[in-house]
Amino acid sequence: MRFSNFLWLLLLMPMSVWAQSKGQIDFNKDWKFYKGTVANGEQKTLNDDKWATVRIPHDWAIDGPFSDEYNARSGGLPFHGEGWYRKHFTLTNTQKDKQVAIEFEGVMNNSEVWINEHYLGKRPFGYIGFEYDLTPYLNKDGENVIAVKVAPEDLSSRWYPGAGMYRKVWLNVNNPIHIAHWGTFVKATNVSSRVATVEMEVEVENHLKVDEVVSLVQSVISPEGKVIETLETKTVAEAGKTIHAFKSFNLLKPQLWSQENPNLYHLKTEIKNQKGEVTDTYVSRFGIRDIKFTAKEGFFLNGKLTKFYGVCLHHDLGPLGAAVNRRATERQLQIMKSMGVNAIRTSHNPPSTELLELCDEMGLVVLDEAFDEWKIAKIENGYHKVFDEWHERDLRDMIRRDRNHPSIIMWSIGNEILEQGQKDGWKVAQRLAEICHEEDPSRPSTAGFNNYYGSIKNKLADQIDIVGFNYKPAKYKEVVEAHPDWIIYGSETESVTSSRGVYHDTFLEKYTKFSDNQVTSYDIVGPVWAYPPDMEFKFQAENPSIMGEFMWTGFDYFGEPTPYGGRDNSTNGYWNDDWPSKSSYFGAVDLCGFPKDRYYLYQSQWTDTPMVHLLPHWNWKGFEGKEIPVFAYTNAEEVELFLNGKSLGKKVKGVDKAMIPVKFRFYEGPNNFESPYRLRWDVPYAAGELKAVAYTDGKVVSEEIIATSGRAKAIELSADRKVISCNDGEDLVFVTAKAVDQNGNFCATFNGELQLDVKGTGTFEASGNGDAASLITANSKKLKFFNGLALIIARANEGQEGMITISAKGKKLKAASIQVETKKTKEPESFL
Ligand code: GAL
């Protein structure tokens, strides 16, 4: 372990929504798109008039159709094959003498790019951003054509990757002397509440044939937007070279970045020529914080011991697919925060810039992960095919792109890498950890190991700074005793599966498949390596030096529909045995953002705001008098349960334990676990009202009622926001449709149809219901409720102020409509 118990004094920084240079131009509109093979698609003269016009970010596969021709392992969606994007543009007069580059934040995948038929290069990895210089090949007075060929392969991902130009594109138009792409690195050392040393590294490129003397003006802007320090340095920008300039200063009374107060500073870097004119401006956002990892106690943020209440997240955004959207990402993170989450693992790839910016703003810490495969294949066409040629570039680029985000606290070099089982697997681990340290000495390296014996015996765990174990809570004690200097956490935990609102009448069922392709939601069912959240809570409590966990997963995602059609994590080939299951059941929250029961189990452990949650639903016609297991999840001291007004008794959390079945790999305990984390009553069923009353210090702190519902009679709509922005056509509103009976009771088992409509100053964007086995695609305005809920997503039309009217109707249901205002909103200050 190279840096065990080392003090990671850190702070980090920039790149924000607008963390960019003055020369950055939004290049996301009016791309032409064709899905299919095109001979010579780069030819300038090719007629693309009939191609679709799309806006980027764009995911060509999300609208399906779902088909068992495709692999359920990757969502049953047509993400592989060939697709072409083209954009025509002319330069303005002021752009003609500039240095012009195109920046892609990520193209999924195997992209190749041409400008005016000149081949610029390829990028196999879909999760990394890249830039090409266009300057020498531009037509200054006429039309220019950029062509992008994208060619994802089948059997190339263990989850749904999305397809095409799914992240943003920019045209970077700069003077010949300018700050390089990802060209600032701001870090703070010796951080305390009294003072921090802010260290700034800037890279300046000179594309001229002559050296130039320039001044670098660095202004640090406080979280309130005031310039608090300005430093000016003269330097020589050498012809045709990139120079590195370093500067530091002591900042008194820094406003630290923390989970409660995620304070963000900006560094504005200007280049001035000898006449004193500003010729480039580049703004980087950063935070000042101190991170420290110790083997004995765990992780400290600004001196505060902080456990990871973490989730693993894949990158898709449910019905929106993989196309990045800032508001959709923000909503995901808000839902995660309300579950009590304080940490995100970007499983198993570099995330979108939007996600990192939002984590900076929301005070979430991030484990930024590079790879799911090294040289040994998990799947036929996975990253192993390009690992030798590309891993160094991809890993360095990830760190250079992301190093200024204060939210990032570790770099992960891989997930469940099969080299764990190889005698000399440590060599690759060592090299990758070295790259992390070379690029960023201020953060530790880590990895997620599932091969407990292999990763230790073959010394991979010795090569990284922080050891993550996937699904090994029963081994924490042993590994802590054997390796007292290791800093350890649960990099991936739990993997329980469930379908929102589904409770089969076998109740506490074990790992059985059902004809409805659903999984019961009692939070006990999972594959052989999985275990209920309770077991992780127990082993973490018994081993307090373990730094916390990242549960699998916060949200459901497309692909990997375990237990349906799934065999193991690394299975080659197709997963279609149980079609139409094609999205995951692992989420604590479903694909639409509706919480499943597990969300509340975590909330009961990870949050303090009083809550109580009851399960299952209370619609059990035909079960009158039969015992139904009822669980309550609460963070209060005790809960009293009432059926139709009659008390069924109080139970005390941690004392009255709930029996649940458990059996998983490496766990040698009994097959039943008395969980102190849930309360359980076995209630003889009678229709009516089940009510939980939670008490702390003898006082009622929270209540929940679930009622037997009659037939669904009406739809209720509710929007996540009343007003959304129409500034750029990017903002979305999320509307929940709920089925209710004539008394307004939620119809928890209703699966009837509904028809949607969106009018006014917005357009229909997508819909969904969270059913992992539904074949209705996200672009459909006709869908079904899934256990009483459905989701409608509408987009504000760019520049149109007014009202969006979203309506929903269904057979024998009272229709509903809701209005959401679209308004021009104030842009965040850019400091450019
Ligand atoms: C893990 C793997 C994840 C996912 C999960 C499902 O072993 O790292 O990517 O496959 O299993 O339980």
mmCIF file of N, CA, C and O and ligand atoms in Angstrom, residues 73 158-159 312 314 345 347-348 369 372 378 415-416 448 450 470-471 492-497 527 529-530 552-553 557 560 562 568-570 575 586, ligand 1:
data_model
loop_
_atom_site.group_PDB
_atom_site.id
_atom_site.type_symbol
_atom_site.label_atom_id
_atom_site.label_comp_id
_atom_site.label_asym_id
_atom_site.label_seq_id
_atom_site.Cartn_x
_atom_site.Cartn_y
_atom_site.Cartn_z
ATOM 1 N N ARG A 73 -29.162 -8.122 -21.831
ATOM 2 C CA ARG A 73 -28.046 -7.722 -20.966
ATOM 3 C C ARG A 73 -27.713 -6.238 -21.123
ATOM 4 O O ARG A 73 -27.287 -5.569 -20.209
ATOM 5 N N ARG A 158 -21.778 -4.551 -20.442
ATOM 6 C CA ARG A 158 -22.559 -5.359 -19.502
ATOM 7 C C ARG A 158 -23.835 -4.639 -19.054
ATOM 8 O O ARG A 158 -24.538 -5.088 -18.179
ATOM 9 N N TRP A 159 -24.089 -3.466 -19.628
ATOM 10 C CA TRP A 159 -25.303 -2.714 -19.314
ATOM 11 C C TRP A 159 -25.653 -1.918 -20.562
ATOM 12 O O TRP A 159 -24.915 -1.977 -21.564
ATOM 13 N N CYS A 312 -23.992 3.122 -6.111
ATOM 14 C CA CYS A 312 -23.411 2.991 -7.437
ATOM 15 C C CYS A 312 -24.487 3.449 -8.414
ATOM 16 O O CYS A 312 -25.669 3.128 -8.235
ATOM 17 N N HIS A 314 -25.270 3.701 -12.693
ATOM 18 C CA HIS A 314 -24.922 3.678 -14.114
ATOM 19 C C HIS A 314 -25.332 5.029 -14.696
ATOM 20 O O HIS A 314 -25.987 5.829 -14.032
ATOM 21 N N ARG A 345 -20.699 6.420 -6.585
ATOM 22 C CA ARG A 345 -19.648 5.726 -7.355
ATOM 23 C C ARG A 345 -20.117 5.660 -8.796
ATOM 24 O O ARG A 345 -21.204 5.151 -9.082
ATOM 25 N N SER A 347 -20.169 3.960 -11.404
ATOM 26 C CA SER A 347 -19.918 2.612 -11.905
ATOM 27 C C SER A 347 -20.294 2.521 -13.382
ATOM 28 O O SER A 347 -21.410 2.870 -13.728
ATOM 29 N N HIS A 348 -19.468 1.973 -14.167
ATOM 30 C CA HIS A 348 -18.051 1.641 -13.986
ATOM 31 C C HIS A 348 -17.273 2.394 -15.062
ATOM 32 O O HIS A 348 -16.590 1.799 -15.873
ATOM 33 N N GLU A 369 -14.699 6.429 -11.505
ATOM 34 C CA GLU A 369 -14.178 5.114 -11.903
ATOM 35 C C GLU A 369 -13.841 5.084 -13.391
ATOM 36 O O GLU A 369 -14.597 5.617 -14.202
ATOM 37 N N ASP A 372 -14.187 -1.086 -16.447
ATOM 38 C CA ASP A 372 -14.835 -2.329 -16.010
ATOM 39 C C ASP A 372 -14.062 -3.550 -16.521
ATOM 40 O O ASP A 372 -14.358 -4.674 -16.138
ATOM 41 N N LYS A 378 -14.442 -9.622 -20.177
ATOM 42 C CA LYS A 378 -15.666 -10.061 -19.501
ATOM 43 C C LYS A 378 -16.710 -10.364 -20.570
ATOM 44 O O LYS A 378 -17.565 -11.203 -20.394
ATOM 45 N N ASN A 415 -13.318 -2.024 -11.868
ATOM 46 C CA ASN A 415 -14.328 -2.789 -11.149
ATOM 47 C C ASN A 415 -14.216 -4.271 -11.463
ATOM 48 O O ASN A 415 -14.227 -4.656 -12.636
ATOM 49 N N GLU A 416 -14.102 -5.085 -10.443
ATOM 50 C CA GLU A 416 -14.146 -6.546 -10.587
ATOM 51 C C GLU A 416 -13.325 -7.024 -11.775
ATOM 52 O O GLU A 416 -13.768 -7.835 -12.597
ATOM 53 N N GLY A 448 -12.552 -1.739 -7.091
ATOM 54 C CA GLY A 448 -13.579 -2.579 -6.463
ATOM 55 C C GLY A 448 -13.241 -4.037 -6.719
ATOM 56 O O GLY A 448 -13.297 -4.486 -7.857
ATOM 57 N N ASN A 450 -13.992 -8.055 -6.275
ATOM 58 C CA ASN A 450 -14.971 -9.070 -5.869
ATOM 59 C C ASN A 450 -14.291 -10.401 -5.598
ATOM 60 O O ASN A 450 -14.825 -11.240 -4.892
ATOM 61 N N ASN A 470 -16.193 -5.715 -3.096
ATOM 62 C CA ASN A 470 -17.572 -5.851 -3.558
ATOM 63 C C ASN A 470 -18.183 -7.088 -2.908
ATOM 64 O O ASN A 470 -17.641 -8.203 -3.046
ATOM 65 N N TYR A 471 -19.270 -6.903 -2.179
ATOM 66 C CA TYR A 471 -20.068 -8.021 -1.637
ATOM 67 C C TYR A 471 -19.311 -8.921 -0.670
ATOM 68 O O TYR A 471 -19.441 -10.130 -0.729
ATOM 69 N N GLU A 492 -18.974 -2.047 -3.446
ATOM 70 C CA GLU A 492 -20.259 -2.411 -4.039
ATOM 71 C C GLU A 492 -20.920 -3.372 -3.060
ATOM 72 O O GLU A 492 -20.299 -4.355 -2.649
ATOM 73 N N THR A 493 -22.164 -3.106 -2.682
ATOM 74 C CA THR A 493 -22.794 -3.904 -1.633
ATOM 75 C C THR A 493 -24.225 -4.267 -2.030
ATOM 76 O O THR A 493 -24.815 -3.659 -2.933
ATOM 77 N N GLU A 494 -24.746 -5.300 -1.353
ATOM 78 C CA GLU A 494 -26.182 -5.599 -1.375
ATOM 79 C C GLU A 494 -26.706 -6.282 -2.643
ATOM 80 O O GLU A 494 -26.972 -7.458 -2.613
ATOM 81 N N SER A 495 -26.927 -5.589 -3.732
ATOM 82 C CA SER A 495 -27.478 -6.189 -4.968
ATOM 83 C C SER A 495 -28.788 -6.936 -4.764
ATOM 84 O O SER A 495 -29.016 -7.987 -5.363
ATOM 85 N N VAL A 496 -29.640 -6.408 -3.921
ATOM 86 C CA VAL A 496 -30.976 -6.993 -3.816
ATOM 87 C C VAL A 496 -31.799 -6.547 -5.019
ATOM 88 O O VAL A 496 -31.561 -5.480 -5.584
ATOM 89 N N THR A 497 -32.723 -7.417 -5.428
ATOM 90 C CA THR A 497 -33.582 -7.079 -6.570
ATOM 91 C C THR A 497 -35.030 -6.933 -6.096
ATOM 92 O O THR A 497 -35.447 -7.616 -5.162
ATOM 93 N N PRO A 527 -29.233 -12.377 -6.217
ATOM 94 C CA PRO A 527 -28.407 -13.481 -6.705
ATOM 95 C C PRO A 527 -27.491 -14.037 -5.607
ATOM 96 O O PRO A 527 -27.472 -13.505 -4.496
ATOM 97 N N TRP A 529 -24.490 -13.823 -4.790
ATOM 98 C CA TRP A 529 -23.501 -12.971 -4.122
ATOM 99 C C TRP A 529 -24.178 -11.860 -3.315
ATOM 100 O O TRP A 529 -23.536 -11.121 -2.599
ATOM 101 N N ALA A 530 -25.509 -11.749 -3.453
ATOM 102 C CA ALA A 530 -26.221 -10.595 -2.882
ATOM 103 C C ALA A 530 -26.802 -10.910 -1.513
ATOM 104 O O ALA A 530 -26.980 -12.074 -1.147
ATOM 105 N N TRP A 552 -25.523 -1.339 -4.525
ATOM 106 C CA TRP A 552 -25.859 -1.585 -5.941
ATOM 107 C C TRP A 552 -27.352 -1.726 -6.058
ATOM 108 O O TRP A 552 -27.891 -2.688 -5.577
ATOM 109 N N THR A 553 -28.053 -0.834 -6.715
ATOM 110 C CA THR A 553 -27.715 0.481 -7.239
ATOM 111 C C THR A 553 -28.752 1.486 -6.745
ATOM 112 O O THR A 553 -29.851 1.095 -6.352
ATOM 113 N N TYR A 557 -31.502 0.602 -13.983
ATOM 114 C CA TYR A 557 -30.864 1.016 -15.234
ATOM 115 C C TYR A 557 -31.279 0.028 -16.315
ATOM 116 O O TYR A 557 -31.714 -1.088 -16.017
ATOM 117 N N GLU A 560 -29.053 -5.819 -17.823
ATOM 118 C CA GLU A 560 -28.767 -6.680 -16.667
ATOM 119 C C GLU A 560 -30.022 -6.991 -15.839
ATOM 120 O O GLU A 560 -30.099 -6.667 -14.652
ATOM 121 N N THR A 562 -31.185 -9.276 -14.077
ATOM 122 C CA THR A 562 -31.121 -10.306 -13.026
ATOM 123 C C THR A 562 -32.351 -10.194 -12.123
ATOM 124 O O THR A 562 -32.680 -9.067 -11.741
ATOM 125 N N ASP A 568 -24.593 -14.596 -14.519
ATOM 126 C CA ASP A 568 -23.586 -14.025 -13.626
ATOM 127 C C ASP A 568 -23.127 -12.712 -14.228
ATOM 128 O O ASP A 568 -23.584 -12.309 -15.291
ATOM 129 N N ASN A 569 -22.173 -12.065 -13.574
ATOM 130 C CA ASN A 569 -21.787 -10.722 -14.023
ATOM 131 C C ASN A 569 -21.023 -10.683 -15.315
ATOM 132 O O ASN A 569 -20.947 -9.662 -15.963
ATOM 133 N N SER A 570 -20.359 -11.789 -15.625
ATOM 134 C CA SER A 570 -19.413 -11.720 -16.733
ATOM 135 C C SER A 570 -19.858 -12.543 -17.928
ATOM 136 O O SER A 570 -19.106 -12.734 -18.847
ATOM 137 N N TRP A 575 -28.754 -12.610 -23.029
ATOM 138 C CA TRP A 575 -29.445 -12.783 -21.744
ATOM 139 C C TRP A 575 -30.946 -12.839 -21.942
ATOM 140 O O TRP A 575 -31.695 -12.320 -21.135
ATOM 141 N N PHE A 586 -32.287 -4.009 -9.658
ATOM 142 C CA PHE A 586 -31.394 -3.769 -8.521
ATOM 143 C C PHE A 586 -31.650 -2.442 -7.804
ATOM 144 O O PHE A 586 -31.226 -2.261 -6.670
HETATM 145 C C1 GAL B 1 -21.381 -6.705 -9.610
HETATM 146 C C2 GAL B 1 -20.880 -5.875 -10.770
HETATM 147 C C3 GAL B 1 -21.940 -4.904 -11.224
HETATM 148 C C4 GAL B 1 -23.250 -5.639 -11.412
HETATM 149 C C5 GAL B 1 -23.626 -6.284 -10.104
HETATM 150 C C6 GAL B 1 -24.961 -6.982 -10.105
HETATM 151 O O1 GAL B 1 -20.605 -7.796 -9.332
HETATM 152 O O2 GAL B 1 -19.746 -5.149 -10.391
HETATM 153 O O3 GAL B 1 -21.548 -4.301 -12.422
HETATM 154 O O4 GAL B 1 -23.094 -6.566 -12.412
HETATM 155 O O5 GAL B 1 -22.653 -7.226 -9.797
HETATM 156 O O6 GAL B 1 -25.184 -7.639 -8.886
#
